PDB file of C-alpha atoms in Angstrom:
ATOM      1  CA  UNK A1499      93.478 116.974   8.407  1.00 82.00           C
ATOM      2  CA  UNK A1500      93.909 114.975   5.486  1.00 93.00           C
ATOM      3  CA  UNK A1501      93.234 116.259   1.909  1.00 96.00           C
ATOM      4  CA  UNK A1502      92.157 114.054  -1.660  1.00 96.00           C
ATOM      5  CA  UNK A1503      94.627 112.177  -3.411  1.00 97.00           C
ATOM      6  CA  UNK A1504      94.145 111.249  -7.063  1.00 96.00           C
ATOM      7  CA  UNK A1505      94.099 107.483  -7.152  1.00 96.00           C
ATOM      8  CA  UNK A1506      93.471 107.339 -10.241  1.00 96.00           C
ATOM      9  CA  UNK A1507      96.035 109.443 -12.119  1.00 96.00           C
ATOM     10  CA  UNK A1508      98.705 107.643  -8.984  1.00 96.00           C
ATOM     11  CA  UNK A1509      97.868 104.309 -10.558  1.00 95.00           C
ATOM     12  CA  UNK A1510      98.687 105.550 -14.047  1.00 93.00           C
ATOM     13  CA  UNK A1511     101.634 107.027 -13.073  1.00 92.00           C
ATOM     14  CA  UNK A1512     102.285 103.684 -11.516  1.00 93.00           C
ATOM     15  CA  UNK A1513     102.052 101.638 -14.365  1.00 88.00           C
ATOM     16  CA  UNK A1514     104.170 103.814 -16.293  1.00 86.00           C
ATOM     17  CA  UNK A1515     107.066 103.044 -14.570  1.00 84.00           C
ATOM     18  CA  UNK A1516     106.667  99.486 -13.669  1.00 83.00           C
ATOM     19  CA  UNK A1517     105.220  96.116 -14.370  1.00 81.00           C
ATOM     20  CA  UNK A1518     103.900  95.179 -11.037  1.00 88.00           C
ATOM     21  CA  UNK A1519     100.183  95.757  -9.873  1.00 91.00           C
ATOM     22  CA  UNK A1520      99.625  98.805  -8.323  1.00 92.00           C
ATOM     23  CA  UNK A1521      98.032  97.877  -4.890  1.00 94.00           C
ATOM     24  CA  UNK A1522      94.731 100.419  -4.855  1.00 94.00           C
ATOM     25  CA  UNK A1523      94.472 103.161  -2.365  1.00 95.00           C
ATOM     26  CA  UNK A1524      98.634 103.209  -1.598  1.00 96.00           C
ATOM     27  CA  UNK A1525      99.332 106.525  -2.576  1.00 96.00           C
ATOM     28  CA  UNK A1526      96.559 107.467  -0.319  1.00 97.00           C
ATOM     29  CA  UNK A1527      97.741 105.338   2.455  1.00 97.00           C
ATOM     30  CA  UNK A1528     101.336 106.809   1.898  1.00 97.00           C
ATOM     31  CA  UNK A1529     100.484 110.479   1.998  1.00 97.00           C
ATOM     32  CA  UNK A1530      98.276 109.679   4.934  1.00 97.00           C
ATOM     33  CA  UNK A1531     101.163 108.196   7.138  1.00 97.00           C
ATOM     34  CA  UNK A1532     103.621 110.874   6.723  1.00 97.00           C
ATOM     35  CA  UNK A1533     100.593 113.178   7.569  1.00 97.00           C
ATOM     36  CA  UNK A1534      99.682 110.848  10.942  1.00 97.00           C
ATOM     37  CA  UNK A1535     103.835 111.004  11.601  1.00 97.00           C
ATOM     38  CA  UNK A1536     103.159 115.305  11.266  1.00 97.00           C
ATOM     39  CA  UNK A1537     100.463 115.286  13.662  1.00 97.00           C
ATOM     40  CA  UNK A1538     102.219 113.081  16.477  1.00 97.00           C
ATOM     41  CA  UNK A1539     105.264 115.492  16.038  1.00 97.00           C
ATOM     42  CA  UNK A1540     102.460 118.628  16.182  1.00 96.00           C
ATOM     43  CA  UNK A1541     101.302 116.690  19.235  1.00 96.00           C
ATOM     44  CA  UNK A1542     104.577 116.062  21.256  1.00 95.00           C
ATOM     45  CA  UNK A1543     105.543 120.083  20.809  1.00 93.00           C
ATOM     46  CA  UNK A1544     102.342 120.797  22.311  1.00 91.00           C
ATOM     47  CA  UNK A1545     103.323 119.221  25.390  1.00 89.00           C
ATOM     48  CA  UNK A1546     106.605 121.141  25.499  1.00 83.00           C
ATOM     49  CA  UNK A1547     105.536 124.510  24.667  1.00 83.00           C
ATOM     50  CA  UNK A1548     102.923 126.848  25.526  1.00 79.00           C
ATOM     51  CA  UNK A1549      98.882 126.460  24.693  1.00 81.00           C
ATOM     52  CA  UNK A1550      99.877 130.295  23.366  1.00 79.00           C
ATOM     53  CA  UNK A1551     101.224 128.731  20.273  1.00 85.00           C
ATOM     54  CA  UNK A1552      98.972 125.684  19.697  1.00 89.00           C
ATOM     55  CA  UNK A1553      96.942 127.041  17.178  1.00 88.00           C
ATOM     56  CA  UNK A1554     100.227 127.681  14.950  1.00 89.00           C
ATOM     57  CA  UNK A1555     101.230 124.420  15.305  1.00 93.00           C
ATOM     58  CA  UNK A1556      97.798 123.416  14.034  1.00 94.00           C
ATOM     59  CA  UNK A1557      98.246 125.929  11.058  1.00 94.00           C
ATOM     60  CA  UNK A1558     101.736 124.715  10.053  1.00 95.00           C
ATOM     61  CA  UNK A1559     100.617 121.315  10.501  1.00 96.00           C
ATOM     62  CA  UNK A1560      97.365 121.853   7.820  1.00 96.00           C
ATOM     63  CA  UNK A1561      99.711 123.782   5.811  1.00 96.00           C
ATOM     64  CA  UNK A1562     101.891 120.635   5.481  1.00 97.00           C
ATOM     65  CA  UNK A1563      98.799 117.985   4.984  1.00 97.00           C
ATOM     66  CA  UNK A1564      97.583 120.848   2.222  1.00 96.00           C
ATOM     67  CA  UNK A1565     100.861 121.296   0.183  1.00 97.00           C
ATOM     68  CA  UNK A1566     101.856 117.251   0.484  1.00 97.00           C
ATOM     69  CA  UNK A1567      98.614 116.030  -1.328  1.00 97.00           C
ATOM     70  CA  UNK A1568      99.074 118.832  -3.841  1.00 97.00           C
ATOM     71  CA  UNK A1569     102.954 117.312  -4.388  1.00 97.00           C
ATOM     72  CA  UNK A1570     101.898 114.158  -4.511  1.00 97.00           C
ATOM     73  CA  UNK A1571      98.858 114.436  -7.169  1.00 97.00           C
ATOM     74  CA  UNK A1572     101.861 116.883  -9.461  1.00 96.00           C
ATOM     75  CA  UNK A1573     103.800 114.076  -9.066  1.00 96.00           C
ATOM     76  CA  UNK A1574     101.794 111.638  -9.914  1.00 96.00           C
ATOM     77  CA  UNK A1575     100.316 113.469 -13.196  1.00 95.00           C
ATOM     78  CA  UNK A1576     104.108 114.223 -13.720  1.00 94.00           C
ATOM     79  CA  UNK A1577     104.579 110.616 -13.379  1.00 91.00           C
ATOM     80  CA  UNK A1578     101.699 109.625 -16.213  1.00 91.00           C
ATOM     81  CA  UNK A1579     102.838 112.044 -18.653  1.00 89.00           C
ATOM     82  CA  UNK A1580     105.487 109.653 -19.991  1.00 87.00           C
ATOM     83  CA  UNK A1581     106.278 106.355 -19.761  1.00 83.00           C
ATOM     84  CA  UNK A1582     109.487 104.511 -18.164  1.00 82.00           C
ATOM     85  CA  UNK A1583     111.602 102.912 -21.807  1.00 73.00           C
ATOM     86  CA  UNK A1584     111.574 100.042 -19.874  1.00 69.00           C
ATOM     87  CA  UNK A1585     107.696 100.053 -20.319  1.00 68.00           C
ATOM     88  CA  UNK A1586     107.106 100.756 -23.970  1.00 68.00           C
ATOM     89  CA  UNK A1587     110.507 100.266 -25.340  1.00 67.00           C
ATOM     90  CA  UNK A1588     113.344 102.528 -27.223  1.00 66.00           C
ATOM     91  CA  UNK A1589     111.291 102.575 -30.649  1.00 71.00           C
ATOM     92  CA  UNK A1590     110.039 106.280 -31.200  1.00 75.00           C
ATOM     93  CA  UNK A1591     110.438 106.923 -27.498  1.00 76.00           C
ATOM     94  CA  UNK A1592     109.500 110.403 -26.952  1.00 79.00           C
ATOM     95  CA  UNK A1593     113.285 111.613 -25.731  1.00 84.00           C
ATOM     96  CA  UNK A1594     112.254 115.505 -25.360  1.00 87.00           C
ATOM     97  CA  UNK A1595     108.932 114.454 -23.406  1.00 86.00           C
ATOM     98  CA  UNK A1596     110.695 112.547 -21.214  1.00 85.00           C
ATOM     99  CA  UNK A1597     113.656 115.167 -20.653  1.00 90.00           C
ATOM    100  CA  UNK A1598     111.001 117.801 -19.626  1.00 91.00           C
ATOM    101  CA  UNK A1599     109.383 115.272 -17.402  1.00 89.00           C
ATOM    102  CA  UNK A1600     113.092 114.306 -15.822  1.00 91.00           C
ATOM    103  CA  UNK A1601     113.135 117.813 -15.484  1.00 93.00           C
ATOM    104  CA  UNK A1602     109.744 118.342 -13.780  1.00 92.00           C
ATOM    105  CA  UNK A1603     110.786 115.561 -11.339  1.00 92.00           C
ATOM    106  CA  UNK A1604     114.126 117.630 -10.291  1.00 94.00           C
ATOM    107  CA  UNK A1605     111.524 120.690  -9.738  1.00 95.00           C
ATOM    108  CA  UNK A1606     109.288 118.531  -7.680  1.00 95.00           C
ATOM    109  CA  UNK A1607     111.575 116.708  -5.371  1.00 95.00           C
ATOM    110  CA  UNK A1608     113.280 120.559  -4.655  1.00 95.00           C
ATOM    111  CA  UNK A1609     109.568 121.486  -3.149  1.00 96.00           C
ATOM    112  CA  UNK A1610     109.484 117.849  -1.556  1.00 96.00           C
ATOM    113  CA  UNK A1611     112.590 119.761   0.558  1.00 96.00           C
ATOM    114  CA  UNK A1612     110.833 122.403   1.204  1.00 95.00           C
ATOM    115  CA  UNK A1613     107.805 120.928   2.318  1.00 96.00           C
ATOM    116  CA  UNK A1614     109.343 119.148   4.850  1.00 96.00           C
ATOM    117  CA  UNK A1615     111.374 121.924   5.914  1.00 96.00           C
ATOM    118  CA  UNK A1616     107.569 122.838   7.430  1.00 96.00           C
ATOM    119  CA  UNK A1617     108.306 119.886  10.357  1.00 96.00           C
ATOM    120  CA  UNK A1618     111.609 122.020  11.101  1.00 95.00           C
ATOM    121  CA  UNK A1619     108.976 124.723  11.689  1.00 93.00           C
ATOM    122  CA  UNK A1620     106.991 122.895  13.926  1.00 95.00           C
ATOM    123  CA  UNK A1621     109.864 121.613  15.810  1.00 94.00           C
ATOM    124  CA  UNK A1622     111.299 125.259  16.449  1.00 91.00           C
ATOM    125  CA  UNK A1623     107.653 126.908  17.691  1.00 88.00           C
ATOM    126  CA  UNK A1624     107.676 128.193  21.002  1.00 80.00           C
ATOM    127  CA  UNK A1625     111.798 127.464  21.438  1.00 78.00           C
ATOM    128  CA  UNK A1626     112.990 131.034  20.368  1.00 79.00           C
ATOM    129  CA  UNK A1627     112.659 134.505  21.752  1.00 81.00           C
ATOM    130  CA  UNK A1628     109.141 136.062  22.603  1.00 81.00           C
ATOM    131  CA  UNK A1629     107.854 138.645  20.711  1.00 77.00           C
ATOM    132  CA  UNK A1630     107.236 141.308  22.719  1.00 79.00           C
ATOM    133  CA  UNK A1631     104.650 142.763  20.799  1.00 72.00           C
ATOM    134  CA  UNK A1632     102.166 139.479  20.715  1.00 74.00           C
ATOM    135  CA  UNK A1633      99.197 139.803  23.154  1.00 72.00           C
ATOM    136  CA  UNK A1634     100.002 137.267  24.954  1.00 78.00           C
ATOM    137  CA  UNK A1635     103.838 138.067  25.416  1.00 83.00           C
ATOM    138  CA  UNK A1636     103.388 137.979  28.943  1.00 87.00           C
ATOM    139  CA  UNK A1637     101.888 134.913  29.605  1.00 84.00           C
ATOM    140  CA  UNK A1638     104.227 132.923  26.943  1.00 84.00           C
ATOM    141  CA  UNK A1639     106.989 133.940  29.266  1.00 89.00           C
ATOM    142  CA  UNK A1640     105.819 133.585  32.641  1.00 90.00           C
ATOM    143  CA  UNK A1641     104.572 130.262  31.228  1.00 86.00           C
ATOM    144  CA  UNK A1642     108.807 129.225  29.935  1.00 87.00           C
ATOM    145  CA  UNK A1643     109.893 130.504  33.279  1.00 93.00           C
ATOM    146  CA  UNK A1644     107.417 128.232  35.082  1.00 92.00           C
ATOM    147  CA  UNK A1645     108.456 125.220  33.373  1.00 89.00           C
ATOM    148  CA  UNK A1646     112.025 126.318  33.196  1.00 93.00           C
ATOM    149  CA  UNK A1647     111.694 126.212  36.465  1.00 96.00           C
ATOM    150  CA  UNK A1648     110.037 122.699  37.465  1.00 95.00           C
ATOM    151  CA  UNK A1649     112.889 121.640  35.384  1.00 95.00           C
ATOM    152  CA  UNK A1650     115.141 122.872  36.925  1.00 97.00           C
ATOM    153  CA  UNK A1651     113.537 121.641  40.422  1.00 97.00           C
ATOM    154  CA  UNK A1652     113.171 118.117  39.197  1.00 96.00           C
ATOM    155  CA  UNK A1653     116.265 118.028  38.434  1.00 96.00           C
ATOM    156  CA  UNK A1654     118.229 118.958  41.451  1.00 96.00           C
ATOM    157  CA  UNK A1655     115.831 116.707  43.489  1.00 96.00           C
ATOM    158  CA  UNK A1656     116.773 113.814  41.054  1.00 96.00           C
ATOM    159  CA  UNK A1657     120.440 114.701  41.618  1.00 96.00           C
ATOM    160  CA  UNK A1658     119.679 114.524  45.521  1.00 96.00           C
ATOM    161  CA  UNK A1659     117.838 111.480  45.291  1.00 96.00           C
ATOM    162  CA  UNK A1660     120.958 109.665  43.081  1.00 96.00           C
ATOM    163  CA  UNK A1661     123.455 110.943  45.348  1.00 94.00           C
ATOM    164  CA  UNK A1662     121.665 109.627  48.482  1.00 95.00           C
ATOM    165  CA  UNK A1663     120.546 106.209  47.441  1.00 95.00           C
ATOM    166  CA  UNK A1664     123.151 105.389  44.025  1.00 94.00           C
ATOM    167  CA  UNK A1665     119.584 104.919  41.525  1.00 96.00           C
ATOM    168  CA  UNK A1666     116.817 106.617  40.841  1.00 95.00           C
ATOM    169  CA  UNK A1667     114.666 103.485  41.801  1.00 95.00           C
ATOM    170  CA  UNK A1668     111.627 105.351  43.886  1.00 95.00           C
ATOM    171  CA  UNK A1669     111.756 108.473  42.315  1.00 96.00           C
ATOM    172  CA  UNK A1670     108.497 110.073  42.504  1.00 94.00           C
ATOM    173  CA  UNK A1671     107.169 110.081  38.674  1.00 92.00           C
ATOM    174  CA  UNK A1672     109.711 107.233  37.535  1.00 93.00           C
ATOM    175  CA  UNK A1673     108.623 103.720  36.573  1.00 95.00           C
ATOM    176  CA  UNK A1674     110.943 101.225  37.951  1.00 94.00           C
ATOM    177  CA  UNK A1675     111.714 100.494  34.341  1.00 95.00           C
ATOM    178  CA  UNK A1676     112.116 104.566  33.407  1.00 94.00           C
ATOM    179  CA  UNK A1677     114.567 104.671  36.366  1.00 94.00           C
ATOM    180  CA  UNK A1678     116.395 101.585  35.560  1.00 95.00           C
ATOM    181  CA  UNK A1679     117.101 102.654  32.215  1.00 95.00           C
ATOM    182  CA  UNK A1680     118.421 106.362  33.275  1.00 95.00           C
ATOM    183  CA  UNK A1681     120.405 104.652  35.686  1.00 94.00           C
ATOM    184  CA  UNK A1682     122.194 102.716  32.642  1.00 94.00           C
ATOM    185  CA  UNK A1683     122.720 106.070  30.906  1.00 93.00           C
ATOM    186  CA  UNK A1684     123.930 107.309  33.687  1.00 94.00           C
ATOM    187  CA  UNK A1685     126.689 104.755  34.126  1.00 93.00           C
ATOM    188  CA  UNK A1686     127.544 104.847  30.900  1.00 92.00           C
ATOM    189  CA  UNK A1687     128.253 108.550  30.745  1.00 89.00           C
ATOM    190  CA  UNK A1688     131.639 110.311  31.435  1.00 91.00           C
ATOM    191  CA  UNK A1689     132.452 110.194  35.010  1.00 88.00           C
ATOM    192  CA  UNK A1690     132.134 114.220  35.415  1.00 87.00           C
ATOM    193  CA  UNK A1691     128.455 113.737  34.144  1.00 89.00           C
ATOM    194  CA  UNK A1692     127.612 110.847  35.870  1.00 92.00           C
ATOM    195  CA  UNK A1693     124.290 112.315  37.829  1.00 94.00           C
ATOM    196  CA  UNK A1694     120.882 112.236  36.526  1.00 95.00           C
ATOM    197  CA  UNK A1695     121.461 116.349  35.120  1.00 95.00           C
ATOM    198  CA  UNK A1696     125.129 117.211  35.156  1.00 94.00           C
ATOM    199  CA  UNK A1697     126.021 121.120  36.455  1.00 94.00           C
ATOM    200  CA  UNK A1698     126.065 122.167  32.669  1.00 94.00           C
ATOM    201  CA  UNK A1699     122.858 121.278  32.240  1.00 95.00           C
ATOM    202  CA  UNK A1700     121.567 122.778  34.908  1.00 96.00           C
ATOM    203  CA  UNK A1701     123.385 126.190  34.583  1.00 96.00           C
ATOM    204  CA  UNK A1702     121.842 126.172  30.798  1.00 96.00           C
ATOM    205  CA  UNK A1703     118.216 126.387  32.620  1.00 96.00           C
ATOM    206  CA  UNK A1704     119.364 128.629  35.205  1.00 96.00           C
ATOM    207  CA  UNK A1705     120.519 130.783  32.290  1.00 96.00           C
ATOM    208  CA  UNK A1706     117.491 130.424  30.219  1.00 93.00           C
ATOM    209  CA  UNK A1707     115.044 131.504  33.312  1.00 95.00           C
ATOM    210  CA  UNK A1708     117.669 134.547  33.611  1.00 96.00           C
ATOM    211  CA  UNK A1709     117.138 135.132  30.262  1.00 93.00           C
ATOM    212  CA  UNK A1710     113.365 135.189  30.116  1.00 92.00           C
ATOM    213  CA  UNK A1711     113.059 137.190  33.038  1.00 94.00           C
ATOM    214  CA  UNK A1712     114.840 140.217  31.391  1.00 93.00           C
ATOM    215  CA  UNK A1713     112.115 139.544  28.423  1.00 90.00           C
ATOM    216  CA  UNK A1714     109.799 140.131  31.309  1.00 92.00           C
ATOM    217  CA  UNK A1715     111.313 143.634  32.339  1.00 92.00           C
ATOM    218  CA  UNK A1716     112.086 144.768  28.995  1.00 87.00           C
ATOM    219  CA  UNK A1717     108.167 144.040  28.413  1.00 87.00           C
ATOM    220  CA  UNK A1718     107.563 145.811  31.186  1.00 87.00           C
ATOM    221  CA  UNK A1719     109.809 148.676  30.036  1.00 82.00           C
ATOM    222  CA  UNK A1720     108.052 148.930  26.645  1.00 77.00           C
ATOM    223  CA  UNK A1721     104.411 148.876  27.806  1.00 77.00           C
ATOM    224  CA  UNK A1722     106.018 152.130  30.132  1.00 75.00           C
ATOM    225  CA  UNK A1723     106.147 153.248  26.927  1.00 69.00           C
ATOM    226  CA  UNK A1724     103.370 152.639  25.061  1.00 62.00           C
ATOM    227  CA  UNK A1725     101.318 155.628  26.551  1.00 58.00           C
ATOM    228  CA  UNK A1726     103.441 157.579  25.127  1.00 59.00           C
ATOM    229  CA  UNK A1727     103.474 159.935  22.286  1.00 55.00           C
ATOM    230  CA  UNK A1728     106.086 158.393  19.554  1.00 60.00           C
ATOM    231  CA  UNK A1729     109.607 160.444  20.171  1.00 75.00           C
ATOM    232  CA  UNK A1730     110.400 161.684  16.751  1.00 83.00           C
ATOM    233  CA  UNK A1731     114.173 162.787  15.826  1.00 86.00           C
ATOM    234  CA  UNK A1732     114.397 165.302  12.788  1.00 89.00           C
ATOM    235  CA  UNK A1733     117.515 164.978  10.084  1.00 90.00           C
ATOM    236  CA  UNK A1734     118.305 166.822   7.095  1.00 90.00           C
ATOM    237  CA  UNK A1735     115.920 164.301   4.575  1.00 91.00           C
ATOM    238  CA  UNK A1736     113.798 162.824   6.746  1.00 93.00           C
ATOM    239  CA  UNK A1737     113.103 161.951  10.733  1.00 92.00           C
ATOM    240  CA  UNK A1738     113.909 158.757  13.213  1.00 93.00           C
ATOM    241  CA  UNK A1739     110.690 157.948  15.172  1.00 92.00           C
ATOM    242  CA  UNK A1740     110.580 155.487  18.443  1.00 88.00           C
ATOM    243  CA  UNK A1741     107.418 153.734  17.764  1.00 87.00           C
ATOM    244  CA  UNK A1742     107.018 152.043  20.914  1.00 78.00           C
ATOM    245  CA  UNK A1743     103.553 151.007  20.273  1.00 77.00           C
ATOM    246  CA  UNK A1744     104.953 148.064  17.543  1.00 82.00           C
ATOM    247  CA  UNK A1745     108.514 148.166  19.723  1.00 84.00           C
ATOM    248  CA  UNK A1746     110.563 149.549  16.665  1.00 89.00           C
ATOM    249  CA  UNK A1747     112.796 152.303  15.588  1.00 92.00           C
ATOM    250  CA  UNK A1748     112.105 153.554  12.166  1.00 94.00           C
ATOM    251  CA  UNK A1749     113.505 155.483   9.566  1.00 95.00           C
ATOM    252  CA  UNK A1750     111.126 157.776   7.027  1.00 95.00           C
ATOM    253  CA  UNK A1751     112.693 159.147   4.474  1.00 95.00           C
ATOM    254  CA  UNK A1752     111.489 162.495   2.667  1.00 93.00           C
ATOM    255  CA  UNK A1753     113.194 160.609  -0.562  1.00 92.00           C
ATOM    256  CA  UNK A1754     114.467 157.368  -1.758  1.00 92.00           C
ATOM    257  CA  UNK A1755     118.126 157.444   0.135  1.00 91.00           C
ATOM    258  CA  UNK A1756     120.972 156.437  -2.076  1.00 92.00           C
ATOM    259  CA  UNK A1757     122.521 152.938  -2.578  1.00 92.00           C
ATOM    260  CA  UNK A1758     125.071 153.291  -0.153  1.00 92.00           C
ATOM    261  CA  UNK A1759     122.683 154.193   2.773  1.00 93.00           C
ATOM    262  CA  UNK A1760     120.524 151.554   1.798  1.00 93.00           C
ATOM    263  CA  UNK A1761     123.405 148.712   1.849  1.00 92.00           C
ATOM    264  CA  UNK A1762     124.550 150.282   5.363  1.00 92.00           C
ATOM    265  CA  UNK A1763     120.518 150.154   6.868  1.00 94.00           C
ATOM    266  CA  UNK A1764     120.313 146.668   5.750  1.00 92.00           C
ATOM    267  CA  UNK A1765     124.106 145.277   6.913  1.00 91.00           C
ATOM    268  CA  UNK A1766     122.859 146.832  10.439  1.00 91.00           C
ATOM    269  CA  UNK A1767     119.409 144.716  10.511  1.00 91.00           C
ATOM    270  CA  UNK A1768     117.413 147.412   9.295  1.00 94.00           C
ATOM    271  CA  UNK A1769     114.743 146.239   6.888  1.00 93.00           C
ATOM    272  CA  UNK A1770     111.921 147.966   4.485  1.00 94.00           C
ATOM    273  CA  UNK A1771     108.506 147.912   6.301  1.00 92.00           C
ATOM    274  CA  UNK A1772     105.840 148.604   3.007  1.00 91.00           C
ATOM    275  CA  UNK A1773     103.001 149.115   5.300  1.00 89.00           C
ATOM    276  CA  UNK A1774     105.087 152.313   7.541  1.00 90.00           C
ATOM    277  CA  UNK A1775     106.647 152.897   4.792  1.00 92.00           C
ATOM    278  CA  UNK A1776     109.558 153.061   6.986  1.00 94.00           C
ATOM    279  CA  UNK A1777     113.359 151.529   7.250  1.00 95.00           C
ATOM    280  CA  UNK A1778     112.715 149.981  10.731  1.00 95.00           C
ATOM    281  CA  UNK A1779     114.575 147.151  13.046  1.00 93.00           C
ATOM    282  CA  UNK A1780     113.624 146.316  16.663  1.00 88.00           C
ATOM    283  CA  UNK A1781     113.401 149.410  19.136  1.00 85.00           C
ATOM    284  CA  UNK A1782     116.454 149.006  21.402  1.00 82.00           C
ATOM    285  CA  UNK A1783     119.160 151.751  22.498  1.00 80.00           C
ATOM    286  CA  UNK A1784     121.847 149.771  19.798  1.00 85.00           C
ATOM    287  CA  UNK A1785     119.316 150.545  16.953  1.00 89.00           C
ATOM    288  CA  UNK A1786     119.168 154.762  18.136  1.00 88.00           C
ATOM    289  CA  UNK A1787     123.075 154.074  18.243  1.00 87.00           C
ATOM    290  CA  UNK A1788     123.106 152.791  14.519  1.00 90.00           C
ATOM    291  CA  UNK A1789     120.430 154.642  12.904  1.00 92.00           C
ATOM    292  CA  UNK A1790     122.957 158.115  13.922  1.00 89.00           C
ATOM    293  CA  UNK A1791     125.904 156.833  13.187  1.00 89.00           C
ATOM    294  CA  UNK A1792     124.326 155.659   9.286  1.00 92.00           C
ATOM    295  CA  UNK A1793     122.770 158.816   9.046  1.00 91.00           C
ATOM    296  CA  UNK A1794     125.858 161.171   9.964  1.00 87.00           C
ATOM    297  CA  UNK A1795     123.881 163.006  13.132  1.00 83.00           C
ATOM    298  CA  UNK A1796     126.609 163.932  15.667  1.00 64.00           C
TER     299      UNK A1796
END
């Protein structure tokens, strides 16, 4: 997982800026740890979502190894491409080289940012909505609603078991040092949340398997539909098709429409698909609703 780091140009950028040895291989050994802290992260989601999505999480997380030893070698040759005043003193310092490598650095840390925006990624996989159009649609949701589920199990038993005995000392699955420590959290909560998972929390799951179930149906509803021919709606300039076979409604126009019809697809979710060539948002009866009303078809 890891990719090459230039030592070498890291240790000139090093001495550029200051007077201490550079300690060999710490660049390296930098890049490598926030790579290692990554992969546990990669490594805790996978235990929270399904195997479905593994192999993104193992994509996003070479993405990040890839782009983070290609920041740090920039900045490092960014780094060696002029030296610190402090390092070769104010006589016929090069004040334009070092403005464009001030400015370089500003560049740099702005895709640092970025870069790590890719553990914000890793942290959301598998937390939103399913798309119903992935192969494996079904089993991603069957799979949430399962382990909503034993959540939401576990955690009215561990309600029962406080309420009965005042700890969760001998709850199947706790350590005696797990339950001791909940039991402290517990105490020190507000008294209307003072059970191991308060009613909120609770109706949150019970709302969440609700929620994924009616992904299930509507699933169900659009494979109904797959078989079928696409239903095509005609309008002066073009036609609406129900494409039910990538679960959108799109909008072909015989002509580039004007501004204003443009603005109004794209303040209603609508977006430009290249490859249909097509104005096209998710198929659902609010997008039929939408497309007629833009359009001006009674």
């Amino acid at each position: 997982m890891y990719y090459p780091i230039d030592e070498t140009t890291a240790r000139r950028a090093h001495e550029m800026m200051s007077m201490r040895d550079y300690t060999p291989g710490s660049t390296t050994a930098e890049y490598r740890r926030m790579v290692d802290q990554a992969a546990a992260l990669v490594e805790r989601q996978k235990q929270k979502v399904s195997p479905f999505y593994h192999d993104k999480l193992d994509a996003l997380l070479d993405r990040y190894a890839r782009r983070m030893a290609q920041w740090t070698n920039d900045h490092s040759r960014n780094g060696a491409s002029c030296p610190s005043i402090l390092i070769c003193g104010g006589a016929n310092f090069p004040t334009r080289k070092k403005e464009r490598q001030n400015a370089r650095d500003s560049a740099l840390w702005k895709e640092y940012e970025e870069i790590q925006g890719i553990l914000d990624k890793i942290r959301s996989i598998g937390t939103g909505p399913v798309d119903l159009t992935d192969p494996h649609a079904r089993e991603m949701l069957e799979d949430r609603i399962r382990r909503l589920q034993e959540r939401l199990d576990r955690g009215k038993k561990m309600n029962a078991h406080f309420r009965k005995h005042k700890t969760l000392l001998g709850f199947p699955g706790l350590s005696d040092d797990e339950a001791d420590a909940l039991d402290k959290d517990i105490a020190a909560g507000p008294s209307w949340a003072r059970v191991p998972c308060p009613d909120f929390e609770l109706a949150s799951l019970r709302n969440k398997i609700k929620t994924a179930q009616k992904r299930l149906t509507d699933l169900d509803n659009l494979e109904a539909r797959q078989d079928q021919p696409a239903a095509e709606e005609a309008f002066p300039g073009g036609r609406i098709v129900q494409n039910a076979e990538e679960n959108r409604l799109q909008i072909l126009f015989d002509e580039i429409p004007g501004e204003d019809v443009r603005s109004a697809l794209k303040s209603h979710g609508f977006r430009w698909s290249p490859k249909n060539k097509a104005w096209q948002r998710q198929l659902t009866q609010n997008a039929r609703y939408d497309a007629r009303r833009i359009l001006g078809i009674a």
